Amino acid sequence: MIDKLEFFIALAREEHFGRAAEVCSVTQPTLSAGIKQLEGQLGVMLVLRGSRFQGLTPEGEQVLVWARRIVGDTRTMREEMRAARHGLSGRIRIAAIPTALAMVARLTTPFRAKHPGVTFSVLSRTSIEVLSLLGNFDIDAGITYLDNEPLGRVTSVPLYDERYQLITAVGNPYSDRDKVTWAELSQLPLCLLTPDMQNRRIIDQHLAEAGTQVRPTLESNSMIVLFSHIRTGKWSSIMPLNLSETFGFSEPIRAIPIVDPDASHTVGLVATPREPHTPLVSALLDEAMALADDFRARR
């Protein structure tokens, strides 16, 4: 039953029998047969079929909720038994928004010092993708904004407040200023994250509230691309304070606070809202709370 439920979850996520079979490391006929057997056991049709996957039936949508819960509980049970036998070990999968990637090491490094048997996988994803991956059990935890767009049902630990700075080279407009307003930024050649990133939507929101808008001369979903263009001295950008501090901008690059308003948005760790959490996720939440205390102490 557990294997069949995992087949069903994969199919609902991939919306394609072939891709779902590949994810589950089985052949497509094996996956199709498993889902048909599941339908037989439950006595309802779960999948709308034609020449290709056409979606879930209403009963399938209901079963998907239960499937995720049952498979999640099963994985928690297995992990608890492994921890009881061998101590905390395994792999933690984390997805983080691009502006939070630089601080992930402050979470993973002390965690691994306490639990050397644990390894990590860290992915860069949009805030929407973080929640989707979490809901599909493709990650164990995410790092994303907590207060700007709906999160749904998650367990969350607020880590820090993101504030914004103009990053620009010495000699560019406003580079000699101690602060700059959102309204003034429209005069600059800006490189920003792409519109599918929540950070970009936040920036656009604050610019609109200031009665202005910008047309970036460069957009990317990679912070490395933005950093490399800023360092040419020909582009400026809007970045969170914690990010500019982590990368240690120095002359000839300046980081100038943006005011009117002095905006902030909370970034935190999110996990599925289940009790009990797996031992790995429970330990990660504890580490996140310790890191949050450290951020507060440094304010």
mmCIF file of C-alpha atoms in Angstrom:
data_model
loop_
_atom_site.group_PDB
_atom_site.id
_atom_site.type_symbol
_atom_site.label_atom_id
_atom_site.label_comp_id
_atom_site.label_asym_id
_atom_site.label_seq_id
_atom_site.Cartn_x
_atom_site.Cartn_y
_atom_site.Cartn_z
ATOM 1 C CA MET A 1 0.000 0.000 0.000
ATOM 2 C CA ILE A 2 2.800 2.472 0.867
ATOM 3 C CA ASP A 3 4.545 1.874 -2.454
ATOM 4 C CA LYS A 4 1.283 2.396 -4.335
ATOM 5 C CA LEU A 5 0.586 5.612 -2.437
ATOM 6 C CA GLU A 6 4.070 6.846 -3.342
ATOM 7 C CA PHE A 7 3.349 6.032 -7.003
ATOM 8 C CA PHE A 8 0.129 8.026 -6.742
ATOM 9 C CA ILE A 9 1.836 11.044 -5.101
ATOM 10 C CA ALA A 10 4.510 11.037 -7.810
ATOM 11 C CA LEU A 11 1.884 10.912 -10.574
ATOM 12 C CA ALA A 12 -0.079 13.794 -9.030
ATOM 13 C CA ARG A 13 3.128 15.837 -8.864
ATOM 14 C CA GLU A 14 4.562 15.007 -12.295
ATOM 15 C CA GLU A 15 1.194 14.845 -14.138
ATOM 16 C CA HIS A 16 2.787 12.340 -16.505
ATOM 17 C CA PHE A 17 2.974 8.536 -16.155
ATOM 18 C CA GLY A 18 6.436 8.242 -17.701
ATOM 19 C CA ARG A 19 8.041 10.940 -15.557
ATOM 20 C CA ALA A 20 6.361 9.609 -12.406
ATOM 21 C CA ALA A 21 7.686 6.118 -13.138
ATOM 22 C CA GLU A 22 11.188 7.527 -13.632
ATOM 23 C CA VAL A 23 11.022 9.393 -10.316
ATOM 24 C CA CYS A 24 9.915 6.180 -8.558
ATOM 25 C CA SER A 25 12.626 4.127 -10.340
ATOM 26 C CA VAL A 26 10.088 1.691 -11.806
ATOM 27 C CA THR A 27 8.778 0.988 -15.287
ATOM 28 C CA GLN A 28 5.681 2.806 -16.511
ATOM 29 C CA PRO A 29 3.614 -0.436 -16.628
ATOM 30 C CA THR A 30 4.583 -1.151 -13.005
ATOM 31 C CA LEU A 31 3.472 2.311 -11.903
ATOM 32 C CA SER A 32 0.209 2.124 -13.877
ATOM 33 C CA ALA A 33 -0.548 -1.324 -12.467
ATOM 34 C CA GLY A 34 0.171 -0.147 -8.931
ATOM 35 C CA ILE A 35 -2.246 2.771 -9.228
ATOM 36 C CA LYS A 36 -4.937 0.514 -10.744
ATOM 37 C CA GLN A 37 -4.473 -1.867 -7.811
ATOM 38 C CA LEU A 38 -4.810 1.074 -5.419
ATOM 39 C CA GLU A 39 -8.046 2.076 -7.119
ATOM 40 C CA GLY A 40 -9.265 -1.512 -6.771
ATOM 41 C CA GLN A 41 -8.405 -1.606 -3.066
ATOM 42 C CA LEU A 42 -10.177 1.697 -2.400
ATOM 43 C CA GLY A 43 -13.080 1.027 -4.738
ATOM 44 C CA VAL A 44 -12.904 4.407 -6.502
ATOM 45 C CA MET A 45 -11.342 5.891 -9.620
ATOM 46 C CA LEU A 46 -8.431 8.155 -8.715
ATOM 47 C CA VAL A 47 -7.068 9.243 -12.101
ATOM 48 C CA LEU A 48 -8.749 10.606 -15.223
ATOM 49 C CA ARG A 49 -7.255 8.638 -18.079
ATOM 50 C CA GLY A 50 -7.137 9.110 -21.824
ATOM 51 C CA SER A 51 -4.229 8.883 -24.200
ATOM 52 C CA ARG A 52 -2.334 10.702 -21.434
ATOM 53 C CA PHE A 53 -2.764 11.849 -17.828
ATOM 54 C CA GLN A 54 -5.793 14.172 -17.583
ATOM 55 C CA GLY A 55 -5.882 14.933 -13.865
ATOM 56 C CA LEU A 56 -7.293 13.490 -10.660
ATOM 57 C CA THR A 57 -10.909 12.697 -9.938
ATOM 58 C CA PRO A 58 -12.549 14.423 -6.923
ATOM 59 C CA GLU A 59 -11.955 11.178 -5.006
ATOM 60 C CA GLY A 60 -8.362 11.230 -6.180
ATOM 61 C CA GLU A 61 -7.898 14.715 -4.713
ATOM 62 C CA GLN A 62 -9.217 13.432 -1.376
ATOM 63 C CA VAL A 63 -6.985 10.373 -1.452
ATOM 64 C CA LEU A 64 -3.956 12.559 -2.292
ATOM 65 C CA VAL A 65 -4.333 14.385 1.034
ATOM 66 C CA TRP A 66 -4.418 11.070 2.904
ATOM 67 C CA ALA A 67 -1.586 9.634 0.813
ATOM 68 C CA ARG A 68 0.731 12.497 1.698
ATOM 69 C CA ARG A 69 -0.135 12.136 5.377
ATOM 70 C CA ILE A 70 0.319 8.344 5.429
ATOM 71 C CA VAL A 71 3.573 8.377 3.453
ATOM 72 C CA GLY A 72 4.892 11.213 5.630
ATOM 73 C CA ASP A 73 4.065 9.305 8.816
ATOM 74 C CA THR A 74 5.701 6.170 7.424
ATOM 75 C CA ARG A 75 8.898 8.050 6.592
ATOM 76 C CA THR A 76 8.899 9.586 10.082
ATOM 77 C CA MET A 77 8.528 6.142 11.675
ATOM 78 C CA ARG A 78 11.373 4.702 9.602
ATOM 79 C CA GLU A 79 13.651 7.631 10.415
ATOM 80 C CA GLU A 80 12.896 7.406 14.139
ATOM 81 C CA MET A 81 13.795 3.707 14.120
ATOM 82 C CA ARG A 82 17.028 4.423 12.239
ATOM 83 C CA ALA A 83 17.895 7.179 14.739
ATOM 84 C CA ALA A 84 17.164 4.810 17.636
ATOM 85 C CA ARG A 85 19.599 2.251 16.194
ATOM 86 C CA HIS A 86 22.375 4.444 14.830
ATOM 87 C CA GLY A 87 21.871 7.983 16.137
ATOM 88 C CA LEU A 88 20.865 10.934 14.002
ATOM 89 C CA SER A 89 21.967 10.349 10.403
ATOM 90 C CA GLY A 90 20.704 10.699 6.868
ATOM 91 C CA ARG A 91 20.272 13.519 4.377
ATOM 92 C CA ILE A 92 18.424 16.805 4.905
ATOM 93 C CA ARG A 93 17.020 18.383 1.747
ATOM 94 C CA ILE A 94 16.613 22.171 1.932
ATOM 95 C CA ALA A 95 15.315 24.611 -0.685
ATOM 96 C CA ALA A 96 15.964 28.315 -0.143
ATOM 97 C CA ILE A 97 15.055 31.531 -1.906
ATOM 98 C CA PRO A 98 18.110 33.081 -3.640
ATOM 99 C CA THR A 99 18.466 35.983 -1.195
ATOM 100 C CA ALA A 100 18.698 33.530 1.739
ATOM 101 C CA LEU A 101 21.273 31.161 0.238
ATOM 102 C CA ALA A 102 24.240 33.018 1.707
ATOM 103 C CA MET A 103 23.034 32.429 5.272
ATOM 104 C CA VAL A 104 22.269 28.696 4.932
ATOM 105 C CA ALA A 105 25.812 27.880 6.084
ATOM 106 C CA ARG A 106 24.993 29.489 9.442
ATOM 107 C CA LEU A 107 22.347 26.797 9.858
ATOM 108 C CA THR A 108 24.030 23.744 8.341
ATOM 109 C CA THR A 109 27.533 24.210 9.804
ATOM 110 C CA PRO A 110 26.634 24.109 13.529
ATOM 111 C CA PHE A 111 24.055 21.393 12.814
ATOM 112 C CA ARG A 112 26.670 19.131 11.232
ATOM 113 C CA ALA A 113 29.096 19.821 14.097
ATOM 114 C CA LYS A 114 26.490 18.308 16.435
ATOM 115 C CA HIS A 115 25.401 15.538 14.065
ATOM 116 C CA PRO A 116 28.342 14.479 11.853
ATOM 117 C CA GLY A 117 26.351 11.607 10.359
ATOM 118 C CA VAL A 118 24.034 14.035 8.545
ATOM 119 C CA THR A 119 24.582 15.324 5.004
ATOM 120 C CA PHE A 120 22.769 18.126 3.186
ATOM 121 C CA SER A 121 21.307 18.984 -0.194
ATOM 122 C CA VAL A 122 20.643 22.714 -0.708
ATOM 123 C CA LEU A 123 18.698 23.983 -3.733
ATOM 124 C CA SER A 124 17.960 27.513 -4.946
ATOM 125 C CA ARG A 125 14.228 27.887 -5.638
ATOM 126 C CA THR A 126 11.504 30.523 -5.824
ATOM 127 C CA SER A 127 9.221 30.934 -2.796
ATOM 128 C CA ILE A 128 6.381 29.224 -4.684
ATOM 129 C CA GLU A 129 8.624 26.288 -5.593
ATOM 130 C CA VAL A 130 9.779 25.964 -1.970
ATOM 131 C CA LEU A 131 6.195 25.465 -0.790
ATOM 132 C CA SER A 132 5.399 23.082 -3.649
ATOM 133 C CA LEU A 133 8.458 20.933 -2.945
ATOM 134 C CA LEU A 134 7.597 20.881 0.744
ATOM 135 C CA GLY A 135 4.017 19.817 0.073
ATOM 136 C CA ASN A 136 5.194 16.991 -2.196
ATOM 137 C CA PHE A 137 7.813 15.694 0.302
ATOM 138 C CA ASP A 138 10.599 16.534 -2.166
ATOM 139 C CA ILE A 139 12.394 18.557 0.523
ATOM 140 C CA ASP A 140 12.502 18.367 4.308
ATOM 141 C CA ALA A 141 12.537 22.116 4.960
ATOM 142 C CA GLY A 142 12.560 25.430 3.149
ATOM 143 C CA ILE A 143 13.840 28.937 3.785
ATOM 144 C CA THR A 144 11.496 31.594 2.457
ATOM 145 C CA TYR A 145 9.555 34.761 3.256
ATOM 146 C CA LEU A 146 7.002 34.351 6.034
ATOM 147 C CA ASP A 147 4.969 37.544 5.862
ATOM 148 C CA ASN A 148 4.485 38.709 2.281
ATOM 149 C CA GLU A 149 2.514 36.025 0.417
ATOM 150 C CA PRO A 150 0.321 33.165 1.731
ATOM 151 C CA LEU A 151 2.248 30.176 3.068
ATOM 152 C CA GLY A 152 -0.610 27.769 3.688
ATOM 153 C CA ARG A 153 -0.237 25.349 6.599
ATOM 154 C CA VAL A 154 3.406 25.100 7.620
ATOM 155 C CA THR A 155 5.505 25.011 10.758
ATOM 156 C CA SER A 156 7.724 28.105 10.686
ATOM 157 C CA VAL A 157 10.633 29.592 12.614
ATOM 158 C CA PRO A 158 11.282 33.311 11.914
ATOM 159 C CA LEU A 159 15.020 33.820 11.419
ATOM 160 C CA TYR A 160 15.667 37.445 10.480
ATOM 161 C CA ASP A 161 14.129 40.573 8.947
ATOM 162 C CA GLU A 162 15.268 41.423 5.426
ATOM 163 C CA ARG A 163 16.013 45.133 4.852
ATOM 164 C CA TYR A 164 17.071 46.652 1.558
ATOM 165 C CA GLN A 165 20.078 48.559 0.293
ATOM 166 C CA LEU A 166 21.161 50.141 -2.959
ATOM 167 C CA ILE A 167 24.363 48.420 -4.104
ATOM 168 C CA THR A 168 26.300 50.679 -6.460
ATOM 169 C CA ALA A 169 29.841 51.628 -7.432
ATOM 170 C CA VAL A 170 31.590 54.744 -6.202
ATOM 171 C CA GLY A 171 31.065 57.544 -8.719
ATOM 172 C CA ASN A 172 27.568 56.423 -9.699
ATOM 173 C CA PRO A 173 24.523 58.579 -8.804
ATOM 174 C CA TYR A 174 23.760 58.530 -5.043
ATOM 175 C CA SER A 175 27.040 56.716 -4.215
ATOM 176 C CA ASP A 176 28.017 59.574 -1.909
ATOM 177 C CA ARG A 177 24.717 59.426 -0.002
ATOM 178 C CA ASP A 178 24.051 57.924 3.457
ATOM 179 C CA LYS A 179 20.567 56.868 2.343
ATOM 180 C CA VAL A 180 18.373 56.933 -0.725
ATOM 181 C CA THR A 181 14.600 56.782 -1.198
ATOM 182 C CA TRP A 182 12.687 54.180 -3.197
ATOM 183 C CA ALA A 183 11.384 56.954 -5.474
ATOM 184 C CA GLU A 184 14.933 57.941 -6.472
ATOM 185 C CA LEU A 185 15.906 54.461 -7.669
ATOM 186 C CA SER A 186 14.087 54.770 -10.997
ATOM 187 C CA GLN A 187 16.948 56.927 -12.304
ATOM 188 C CA LEU A 188 19.511 54.101 -12.103
ATOM 189 C CA PRO A 189 20.463 51.248 -14.477
ATOM 190 C CA LEU A 190 19.402 48.355 -12.254
ATOM 191 C CA CYS A 191 20.027 44.627 -12.405
ATOM 192 C CA LEU A 192 17.402 42.701 -10.417
ATOM 193 C CA LEU A 193 16.093 39.206 -9.831
ATOM 194 C CA THR A 194 13.488 37.946 -12.295
ATOM 195 C CA PRO A 195 9.772 38.659 -11.675
ATOM 196 C CA ASP A 196 9.071 35.046 -10.602
ATOM 197 C CA MET A 197 11.146 35.717 -7.466
ATOM 198 C CA GLN A 198 9.277 37.009 -4.426
ATOM 199 C CA ASN A 199 12.165 39.386 -3.659
ATOM 200 C CA ARG A 200 11.518 41.075 -7.014
ATOM 201 C CA ARG A 201 7.787 41.282 -6.304
ATOM 202 C CA ILE A 202 8.577 42.904 -2.946
ATOM 203 C CA ILE A 203 10.884 45.437 -4.606
ATOM 204 C CA ASP A 204 8.293 46.228 -7.300
ATOM 205 C CA GLN A 205 5.658 46.664 -4.572
ATOM 206 C CA HIS A 206 7.731 49.208 -2.644
ATOM 207 C CA LEU A 207 8.611 51.089 -5.823
ATOM 208 C CA ALA A 208 4.919 51.239 -6.757
ATOM 209 C CA GLU A 209 4.036 52.505 -3.276
ATOM 210 C CA ALA A 210 6.625 55.265 -3.804
ATOM 211 C CA GLY A 211 4.880 56.216 -7.042
ATOM 212 C CA THR A 212 7.557 54.948 -9.411
ATOM 213 C CA GLN A 213 8.621 51.873 -11.348
ATOM 214 C CA VAL A 214 11.841 50.644 -12.905
ATOM 215 C CA ARG A 215 12.694 48.783 -16.068
ATOM 216 C CA PRO A 216 15.780 46.770 -15.148
ATOM 217 C CA THR A 217 18.525 46.724 -17.739
ATOM 218 C CA LEU A 218 19.309 43.158 -16.669
ATOM 219 C CA GLU A 219 17.307 40.417 -14.937
ATOM 220 C CA SER A 220 18.527 37.061 -13.656
ATOM 221 C CA ASN A 221 17.464 34.317 -11.254
ATOM 222 C CA SER A 222 21.092 34.030 -10.099
ATOM 223 C CA MET A 223 22.591 36.240 -7.396
ATOM 224 C CA ILE A 224 26.061 35.464 -8.778
ATOM 225 C CA VAL A 225 25.075 37.036 -12.098
ATOM 226 C CA LEU A 226 23.845 40.165 -10.297
ATOM 227 C CA PHE A 227 27.039 40.404 -8.204
ATOM 228 C CA SER A 228 29.271 40.072 -11.258
ATOM 229 C CA HIS A 229 27.447 42.898 -13.051
ATOM 230 C CA ILE A 230 27.531 45.180 -10.003
ATOM 231 C CA ARG A 231 31.295 44.738 -9.803
ATOM 232 C CA THR A 232 31.706 46.132 -13.319
ATOM 233 C CA GLY A 233 30.650 49.501 -11.913
ATOM 234 C CA LYS A 234 28.074 49.914 -14.712
ATOM 235 C CA TRP A 235 25.070 48.398 -12.932
ATOM 236 C CA SER A 236 23.430 48.987 -9.562
ATOM 237 C CA SER A 237 21.070 46.685 -7.677
ATOM 238 C CA ILE A 238 18.694 46.465 -4.717
ATOM 239 C CA MET A 239 19.700 43.754 -2.270
ATOM 240 C CA PRO A 240 18.942 42.697 1.309
ATOM 241 C CA LEU A 241 21.207 44.054 4.027
ATOM 242 C CA ASN A 242 22.179 40.583 5.300
ATOM 243 C CA LEU A 243 23.241 39.512 1.801
ATOM 244 C CA SER A 244 25.498 42.505 1.230
ATOM 245 C CA GLU A 245 27.026 41.975 4.703
ATOM 246 C CA THR A 246 27.705 38.300 3.971
ATOM 247 C CA PHE A 247 29.518 39.031 0.716
ATOM 248 C CA GLY A 248 31.395 41.936 2.273
ATOM 249 C CA PHE A 249 31.113 44.646 -0.362
ATOM 250 C CA SER A 250 33.928 47.160 -0.017
ATOM 251 C CA GLU A 251 35.343 50.022 -2.075
ATOM 252 C CA PRO A 252 34.676 50.762 -4.854
ATOM 253 C CA ILE A 253 31.203 49.262 -4.130
ATOM 254 C CA ARG A 254 28.906 50.946 -1.626
ATOM 255 C CA ALA A 255 25.797 49.625 0.170
ATOM 256 C CA ILE A 256 23.346 52.462 0.885
ATOM 257 C CA PRO A 257 20.177 51.990 3.007
ATOM 258 C CA ILE A 258 16.866 52.577 1.190
ATOM 259 C CA VAL A 259 14.251 54.568 3.112
ATOM 260 C CA ASP A 260 10.759 56.015 2.701
ATOM 261 C CA PRO A 261 9.850 53.406 3.747
ATOM 262 C CA ASP A 262 12.537 51.538 5.692
ATOM 263 C CA ALA A 263 10.909 48.268 4.624
ATOM 264 C CA SER A 264 11.511 44.849 6.142
ATOM 265 C CA HIS A 265 10.175 41.356 5.491
ATOM 266 C CA THR A 266 10.658 38.272 7.652
ATOM 267 C CA VAL A 267 12.563 35.263 6.328
ATOM 268 C CA GLY A 268 12.337 31.952 8.123
ATOM 269 C CA LEU A 269 12.560 28.181 8.037
ATOM 270 C CA VAL A 270 9.407 26.287 7.065
ATOM 271 C CA ALA A 271 8.526 22.609 7.419
ATOM 272 C CA THR A 272 5.402 20.512 7.027
ATOM 273 C CA PRO A 273 2.963 21.005 9.945
ATOM 274 C CA ARG A 274 3.124 17.451 11.233
ATOM 275 C CA GLU A 275 3.587 16.046 14.709
ATOM 276 C CA PRO A 276 5.855 14.388 15.349
ATOM 277 C CA HIS A 277 8.390 15.734 12.886
ATOM 278 C CA THR A 278 11.079 13.373 11.695
ATOM 279 C CA PRO A 279 14.123 13.373 14.003
ATOM 280 C CA LEU A 280 16.143 15.204 11.335
ATOM 281 C CA VAL A 281 13.541 17.944 10.834
ATOM 282 C CA SER A 282 12.963 18.276 14.583
ATOM 283 C CA ALA A 283 16.702 18.790 15.132
ATOM 284 C CA LEU A 284 16.825 21.267 12.235
ATOM 285 C CA LEU A 285 13.955 23.290 13.743
ATOM 286 C CA ASP A 286 15.851 23.403 17.046
ATOM 287 C CA GLU A 287 18.968 24.652 15.227
ATOM 288 C CA ALA A 288 16.877 27.285 13.415
ATOM 289 C CA MET A 289 15.535 28.582 16.745
ATOM 290 C CA ALA A 290 19.096 28.875 18.059
ATOM 291 C CA LEU A 291 20.102 30.760 14.905
ATOM 292 C CA ALA A 292 17.093 33.070 15.287
ATOM 293 C CA ASP A 293 18.248 33.897 18.816
ATOM 294 C CA ASP A 294 21.706 34.667 17.411
ATOM 295 C CA PHE A 295 20.237 37.021 14.773
ATOM 296 C CA ARG A 296 18.215 38.827 17.464
ATOM 297 C CA ALA A 297 21.280 39.200 19.686
ATOM 298 C CA ARG A 298 23.206 40.860 16.825
ATOM 299 C CA ARG A 299 20.581 43.516 16.126
#
